Coordinates of C-alpha atoms and ligand atoms in Angstrom, one line a residue:
M1 CA 101.0 139.4 125.9
P2 CA 101.2 142.1 123.2
A3 CA 98.1 142.4 121.1
G4 CA 97.9 144.1 117.7
M5 CA 101.1 142.7 116.1
R6 CA 101.5 142.2 112.4
V7 CA 102.2 138.5 111.8
G8 CA 103.5 137.1 108.5
V9 CA 102.7 133.5 107.6
L10 CA 104.0 131.2 104.9
T11 CA 103.8 127.6 103.7
G12 CA 107.0 126.1 102.3
G13 CA 108.2 122.8 100.7
G14 CA 106.0 120.0 99.4
D15 CA 102.3 120.9 100.1
C16 CA 100.2 118.6 102.2
P17 CA 96.6 118.3 103.3
G18 CA 96.0 120.4 106.5
L19 CA 98.0 123.5 105.5
N20 CA 94.8 125.5 105.1
A21 CA 93.5 124.3 108.4
V22 CA 96.6 125.9 110.1
L23 CA 96.2 129.1 108.2
R24 CA 92.5 129.3 109.2
A25 CA 93.4 128.7 112.9
V26 CA 96.2 131.2 113.0
T27 CA 94.1 133.8 111.3
R28 CA 90.9 133.2 113.3
K29 CA 92.6 133.2 116.7
G30 CA 95.2 135.9 115.7
I31 CA 92.5 138.4 114.7
S32 CA 89.6 137.6 117.1
V33 CA 91.6 136.8 120.3
H34 CA 94.9 138.7 119.9
Q35 CA 93.8 141.6 117.6
H36 CA 96.7 140.9 115.3
E37 CA 96.8 141.5 111.6
I38 CA 97.8 138.5 109.6
L39 CA 99.7 138.8 106.3
G40 CA 100.2 135.7 104.1
F41 CA 103.3 135.4 102.0
R42 CA 102.9 133.5 98.8
S43 CA 105.0 130.6 97.5
G44 CA 107.0 129.7 100.5
W45 CA 110.2 131.7 101.2
L46 CA 109.9 133.2 97.7
G47 CA 107.1 135.4 99.1
P48 CA 109.2 137.4 101.6
V49 CA 112.1 137.5 99.2
E50 CA 110.1 138.9 96.4
G51 CA 107.4 140.7 98.4
L52 CA 104.5 138.4 97.2
T53 CA 101.7 138.9 99.8
M54 CA 98.1 138.0 100.4
P55 CA 96.2 139.5 103.4
L56 CA 94.7 136.8 105.6
T57 CA 91.4 138.2 106.8
L58 CA 88.5 136.3 108.4
D59 CA 86.9 136.2 104.9
A60 CA 90.0 134.9 103.2
V61 CA 90.1 131.8 105.5
E62 CA 86.4 131.0 105.3
D63 CA 85.6 127.6 104.0
I64 CA 89.2 126.4 103.7
L65 CA 89.3 124.0 106.7
N66 CA 88.7 120.9 104.5
R67 CA 90.5 122.1 101.4
G68 CA 93.7 120.4 100.4
G69 CA 96.8 122.2 99.3
T70 CA 97.6 125.8 100.5
I71 CA 95.8 129.0 99.5
L72 CA 99.2 130.7 99.8
G73 CA 101.0 128.4 97.4
S74 CA 104.3 126.8 98.2
S75 CA 107.8 126.5 96.8
R76 CA 111.2 124.9 97.6
T77 CA 112.9 128.3 97.5
N78 CA 115.9 128.6 99.9
P79 CA 116.4 132.3 100.6
Y80 CA 120.0 131.6 101.7
K81 CA 120.7 130.4 98.1
V82 CA 119.1 133.4 96.4
D83 CA 121.3 136.5 95.6
D84 CA 120.7 139.0 98.4
G85 CA 117.9 136.7 99.6
I86 CA 118.1 137.5 103.3
A87 CA 118.5 141.3 102.7
R88 CA 115.5 141.3 100.4
L89 CA 113.5 139.2 102.9
R90 CA 114.4 141.7 105.7
A91 CA 113.4 144.6 103.4
T92 CA 110.0 143.0 102.7
L93 CA 109.4 142.4 106.4
G94 CA 110.3 146.1 107.1
E95 CA 108.2 147.4 104.3
H96 CA 105.1 145.5 105.5
R97 CA 106.0 146.2 109.2
V98 CA 105.9 142.5 110.0
D99 CA 106.8 141.9 113.7
A100 CA 107.2 138.1 113.4
L101 CA 106.8 135.2 111.1
I102 CA 105.1 131.8 111.3
A103 CA 106.8 129.3 108.9
I104 CA 104.8 126.1 108.2
G105 CA 107.0 123.4 106.6
G106 CA 109.2 120.4 106.9
E107 CA 112.9 120.0 107.6
D108 CA 114.0 122.4 104.8
T109 CA 111.5 125.2 105.5
L110 CA 112.1 124.9 109.3
G111 CA 115.9 124.7 108.7
V112 CA 115.7 128.2 107.1
A113 CA 113.5 129.3 110.0
E114 CA 116.1 128.2 112.4
Q115 CA 118.9 130.0 110.5
L116 CA 116.8 133.2 110.4
T117 CA 116.2 133.0 114.2
H118 CA 120.0 133.0 114.6
D119 CA 120.1 136.0 112.2
G120 CA 117.7 137.9 114.4
V121 CA 114.4 137.3 112.6
P122 CA 111.6 136.3 115.0
V123 CA 110.1 133.1 113.7
V124 CA 107.8 130.3 115.1
G125 CA 107.7 127.0 113.2
V126 CA 104.8 124.6 112.5
P127 CA 105.7 121.1 111.4
K128 CA 104.2 119.6 108.3
T129 CA 105.1 116.8 106.0
I130 CA 103.3 113.7 104.7
D131 CA 106.6 111.8 105.4
N132 CA 106.2 112.2 109.2
D133 CA 110.0 112.4 109.5
L134 CA 110.4 115.3 111.8
D135 CA 112.1 114.1 114.9
A136 CA 110.8 116.6 117.5
T137 CA 107.1 115.8 117.0
D138 CA 105.2 112.5 117.4
Y139 CA 103.2 113.2 114.2
T140 CA 103.0 115.8 111.5
F141 CA 99.7 116.6 109.8
G142 CA 99.4 115.3 106.2
F143 CA 100.8 111.9 107.2
D144 CA 97.5 110.4 108.3
T145 CA 95.8 111.6 105.0
A146 CA 98.7 110.1 102.9
V147 CA 98.5 106.8 104.7
H148 CA 94.7 106.7 104.2
I149 CA 95.1 107.3 100.5
A150 CA 97.8 104.7 100.1
T151 CA 95.8 102.2 102.1
E152 CA 92.7 102.7 99.9
A153 CA 94.9 102.2 96.9
I154 CA 96.3 98.9 98.3
D155 CA 92.7 97.7 99.0
R156 CA 91.7 98.5 95.4
L157 CA 94.9 97.0 93.9
R158 CA 94.4 93.8 95.8
T159 CA 91.1 92.9 94.1
T160 CA 92.6 93.4 90.6
A161 CA 95.8 91.6 91.5
E162 CA 93.8 88.6 92.7
S163 CA 91.6 88.5 89.6
H164 CA 94.8 88.3 87.4
H165 CA 97.0 86.3 89.8
R166 CA 99.6 89.1 89.5
A167 CA 102.1 90.6 91.9
L168 CA 101.4 94.3 92.4
V169 CA 104.2 96.6 93.6
V170 CA 102.9 99.9 95.1
E171 CA 105.5 102.7 95.2
V172 CA 104.8 105.3 97.8
M173 CA 106.5 108.5 98.8
G174 CA 109.4 108.6 101.4
R175 CA 112.9 109.6 100.4
H176 CA 114.7 108.8 103.6
A177 CA 111.9 107.6 105.9
G178 CA 109.6 104.7 105.3
W179 CA 106.7 105.7 107.6
I180 CA 104.1 105.9 104.8
A181 CA 105.2 102.5 103.4
L182 CA 105.2 101.0 106.9
H183 CA 101.8 102.3 108.0
S184 CA 99.9 101.9 104.7
G185 CA 101.5 98.4 104.3
L186 CA 100.4 97.3 107.7
A187 CA 96.9 98.8 107.3
G188 CA 96.5 97.3 103.8
G189 CA 97.9 93.9 104.7
A190 CA 100.8 94.1 102.3
N191 CA 102.9 90.9 101.9
V192 CA 106.2 92.8 101.8
I193 CA 107.1 96.3 103.0
L194 CA 110.4 97.9 101.8
V195 CA 111.7 101.1 103.4
P196 CA 114.7 103.4 102.7
E197 CA 116.2 102.6 106.2
Q198 CA 117.0 99.0 105.4
P199 CA 118.4 97.8 102.0
F200 CA 116.4 94.8 100.8
S201 CA 117.3 91.4 99.3
V202 CA 115.5 90.8 96.0
E203 CA 115.8 87.1 96.5
R204 CA 114.0 87.4 99.8
V205 CA 111.3 89.5 98.3
C206 CA 110.8 86.9 95.6
D207 CA 110.6 84.1 98.2
W208 CA 107.8 86.0 100.0
V209 CA 106.1 86.6 96.7
Q210 CA 106.3 82.8 95.8
Q211 CA 105.0 81.8 99.2
R212 CA 102.0 84.1 98.7
F213 CA 101.3 82.7 95.2
E214 CA 101.5 79.1 96.6
R215 CA 98.6 79.9 98.9
Q216 CA 96.6 81.2 95.9
Y217 CA 96.8 84.8 96.9
A218 CA 98.2 87.6 94.8
P219 CA 101.0 89.4 96.6
I220 CA 101.1 93.2 97.3
I221 CA 104.5 94.7 97.8
V222 CA 104.7 98.3 99.2
V223 CA 108.0 100.0 98.5
A224 CA 109.1 103.5 99.5
E225 CA 110.6 105.6 96.7
G226 CA 113.9 105.8 98.6
A227 CA 114.2 102.0 99.2
V228 CA 117.4 100.4 97.8
P229 CA 118.3 96.8 96.9
E230 CA 121.3 95.4 98.8
G231 CA 124.5 96.6 97.0
G232 CA 122.4 98.9 94.8
K233 CA 121.6 102.6 94.7
E234 CA 118.5 104.9 94.9
L235 CA 116.7 105.1 91.6
L236 CA 116.4 108.7 90.3
L237 CA 113.9 110.3 88.1
T238 CA 116.4 113.1 87.5
G239 CA 119.8 113.8 89.1
E240 CA 119.0 117.5 89.2
K241 CA 119.1 118.9 92.7
D242 CA 116.6 121.4 94.2
A243 CA 117.7 124.4 96.3
F244 CA 117.9 122.1 99.4
G245 CA 120.1 119.5 97.6
H246 CA 117.3 116.9 97.0
V247 CA 117.3 114.8 93.8
R248 CA 113.9 113.5 92.5
L249 CA 113.5 109.8 93.3
G250 CA 111.4 107.3 91.5
G251 CA 111.5 104.1 89.6
V252 CA 112.2 101.5 92.2
G253 CA 108.6 100.1 91.9
T254 CA 108.9 99.4 88.2
W255 CA 112.4 98.0 88.6
L256 CA 111.3 95.7 91.3
A257 CA 108.2 94.5 89.4
D258 CA 110.4 93.6 86.5
E259 CA 112.8 91.7 88.8
I260 CA 109.9 89.8 90.3
A261 CA 108.5 88.9 86.9
G262 CA 112.0 87.8 85.7
R263 CA 112.8 85.7 88.7
T264 CA 109.5 84.1 89.5
G265 CA 107.9 83.9 86.1
K266 CA 104.8 85.6 87.5
E267 CA 103.1 88.6 85.9
S268 CA 103.9 91.7 87.9
R269 CA 102.7 95.3 87.7
A270 CA 103.9 98.5 89.4
V271 CA 101.8 101.5 90.4
V272 CA 103.4 104.7 91.5
L273 CA 101.0 106.7 93.8
G274 CA 103.1 109.9 93.6
H275 CA 101.4 113.2 94.3
V276 CA 98.0 111.6 94.7
Q277 CA 99.2 111.0 98.3
R278 CA 99.5 114.8 98.9
G279 CA 96.3 115.9 97.2
G280 CA 92.7 116.4 98.3
T281 CA 90.9 116.9 101.6
P282 CA 92.6 116.2 104.9
T283 CA 91.4 113.4 107.2
A284 CA 89.6 114.5 110.4
Y285 CA 92.8 113.6 112.4
D286 CA 94.9 115.9 110.2
R287 CA 92.4 118.7 110.4
V288 CA 92.4 118.5 114.2
L289 CA 96.2 118.4 114.5
A290 CA 96.7 121.2 112.0
T291 CA 94.1 123.3 113.7
R292 CA 95.7 122.8 117.2
F293 CA 99.2 123.6 115.8
G294 CA 97.8 126.8 114.3
L295 CA 96.1 127.9 117.6
H296 CA 99.3 127.2 119.6
A297 CA 101.6 128.8 117.0
I298 CA 99.8 132.2 117.2
D299 CA 100.0 132.0 121.0
A300 CA 103.8 131.5 120.8
I301 CA 104.1 134.5 118.5
T302 CA 102.0 136.6 120.9
E303 CA 104.1 135.6 123.9
G304 CA 107.3 136.4 121.9
D305 CA 108.5 132.8 122.2
F306 CA 110.5 132.8 119.0
G307 CA 112.9 130.2 117.7
K308 CA 110.4 127.5 118.7
M309 CA 108.3 125.0 116.9
V310 CA 105.0 123.7 118.1
A311 CA 105.0 119.9 118.4
L312 CA 102.8 117.0 119.3
R313 CA 103.9 115.0 122.4
G314 CA 101.3 112.3 123.2
T315 CA 98.1 114.3 123.0
D316 CA 99.7 117.6 124.1
I317 CA 100.9 120.4 122.0
V318 CA 104.3 121.6 123.3
R319 CA 107.0 124.0 122.1
V320 CA 110.5 122.8 121.2
P321 CA 113.5 124.7 120.0
L322 CA 113.6 124.8 116.2
S323 CA 117.1 123.4 116.4
D324 CA 115.6 120.2 117.9
A325 CA 113.2 120.0 115.0
T326 CA 115.8 120.0 112.4
A327 CA 118.7 118.2 114.2
S328 CA 117.9 114.7 112.8
L329 CA 115.3 112.9 110.8
K330 CA 112.9 110.5 112.4
T331 CA 113.4 107.3 110.5
V332 CA 111.7 103.9 111.0
P333 CA 113.7 102.0 113.7
P334 CA 114.7 98.4 112.8
E335 CA 112.4 97.0 115.5
R336 CA 109.4 98.6 113.9
L337 CA 110.1 96.9 110.6
A338 CA 110.9 93.6 112.3
E339 CA 107.5 93.8 114.1
A340 CA 105.8 94.0 110.6
E341 CA 108.0 91.4 109.0
V342 CA 106.2 88.6 110.9
L343 CA 103.3 89.2 108.5
F344 CA 105.3 89.1 105.3
G345 CA 104.9 86.4 102.7
Ligands
LIG401 O1 108.7 115.9 101.3 C1 107.5 115.5 100.9 C2 107.5 114.8 99.6 O2 106.2 114.5 99.2 C3 108.4 113.5 99.6 O3 107.8 112.4 100.1 C4 108.7 113.4 98.1 O4 109.9 112.7 97.9 C5 108.9 114.8 97.6 O5 108.1 115.6 98.5 C6 108.4 115.1 96.2 O6 108.7 116.4 95.9 P1 108.1 117.2 94.7 O7 106.7 117.7 95.1 O8 109.0 118.3 94.5 O9 108.0 116.3 93.5

């Protein structure tokens, strides 16, 4: 194993709790076990394109294990969509004598990592996303924290909903995958869970809501931001697309609360949890997973095992080709939703 490499690290895409735990593990093991130098790139792929750096020393990563966000900053920059992006990225890596990169991100960041691998840049990927929608790993860090935050919100909303005999619609994140909605809905005892994978019938939702009111309980409806009514379309905050072609979703919760009020005559309110789900300190589970990913990623770099992503399989950390990680999204299968549906109403 070659010691003494110069290793670049970046965090890309939407931030999530646990990113700093990866940076700490990469840096601690990289320096003390492998005698590498670790160079952070700021603001996702913008960092290597524009030469924005931050040395990651033992001091720099002290006291960040439990801190949310990322000390490197993040962005949704796609270097393949920036003029001369890849040439500039290569020039930065050359200037700083970077031997290999660790890219910590979701499908977009890792998609770039995979393309770069084909273009001869040595990269190892680390999966992160609160959405838990990366196919090649059982879990991504950030998801557990987001589910805890959403579950706590549901618990709190339940008591106020019951005091006022209202229906409360809780909109959670999840563009294409409803994992946060499914897990927080199950954990919080929601009466309806709606996910992007399966268009929903408003009539059916209202039947469940009525059933709940008839038993003198206030219903809680958890809806993923990407969920769509049958025959309808995703609700957008803005049609503008980011560098990876994503629009900003939002509004389905408010729309559904209005529909419920109109159709059932019951007072309804909507709460959008939004970026609260991505903020603050990571759970113990996410800290452990993020730390293990970091420790294994720096080993993969040291062994020259590029074009790979570290992944969780059962309780083991394994390496999978980056192409597997980005080939398809891990969505909620119909049987998992059906399992939960027994508890609706
Ligand atoms: O990909 C993670 C995620 O939190 C999605 O769940 C959400 O749709 C999106 O990011 C929000 O993006 P932004 O931070 O750009 O508003």
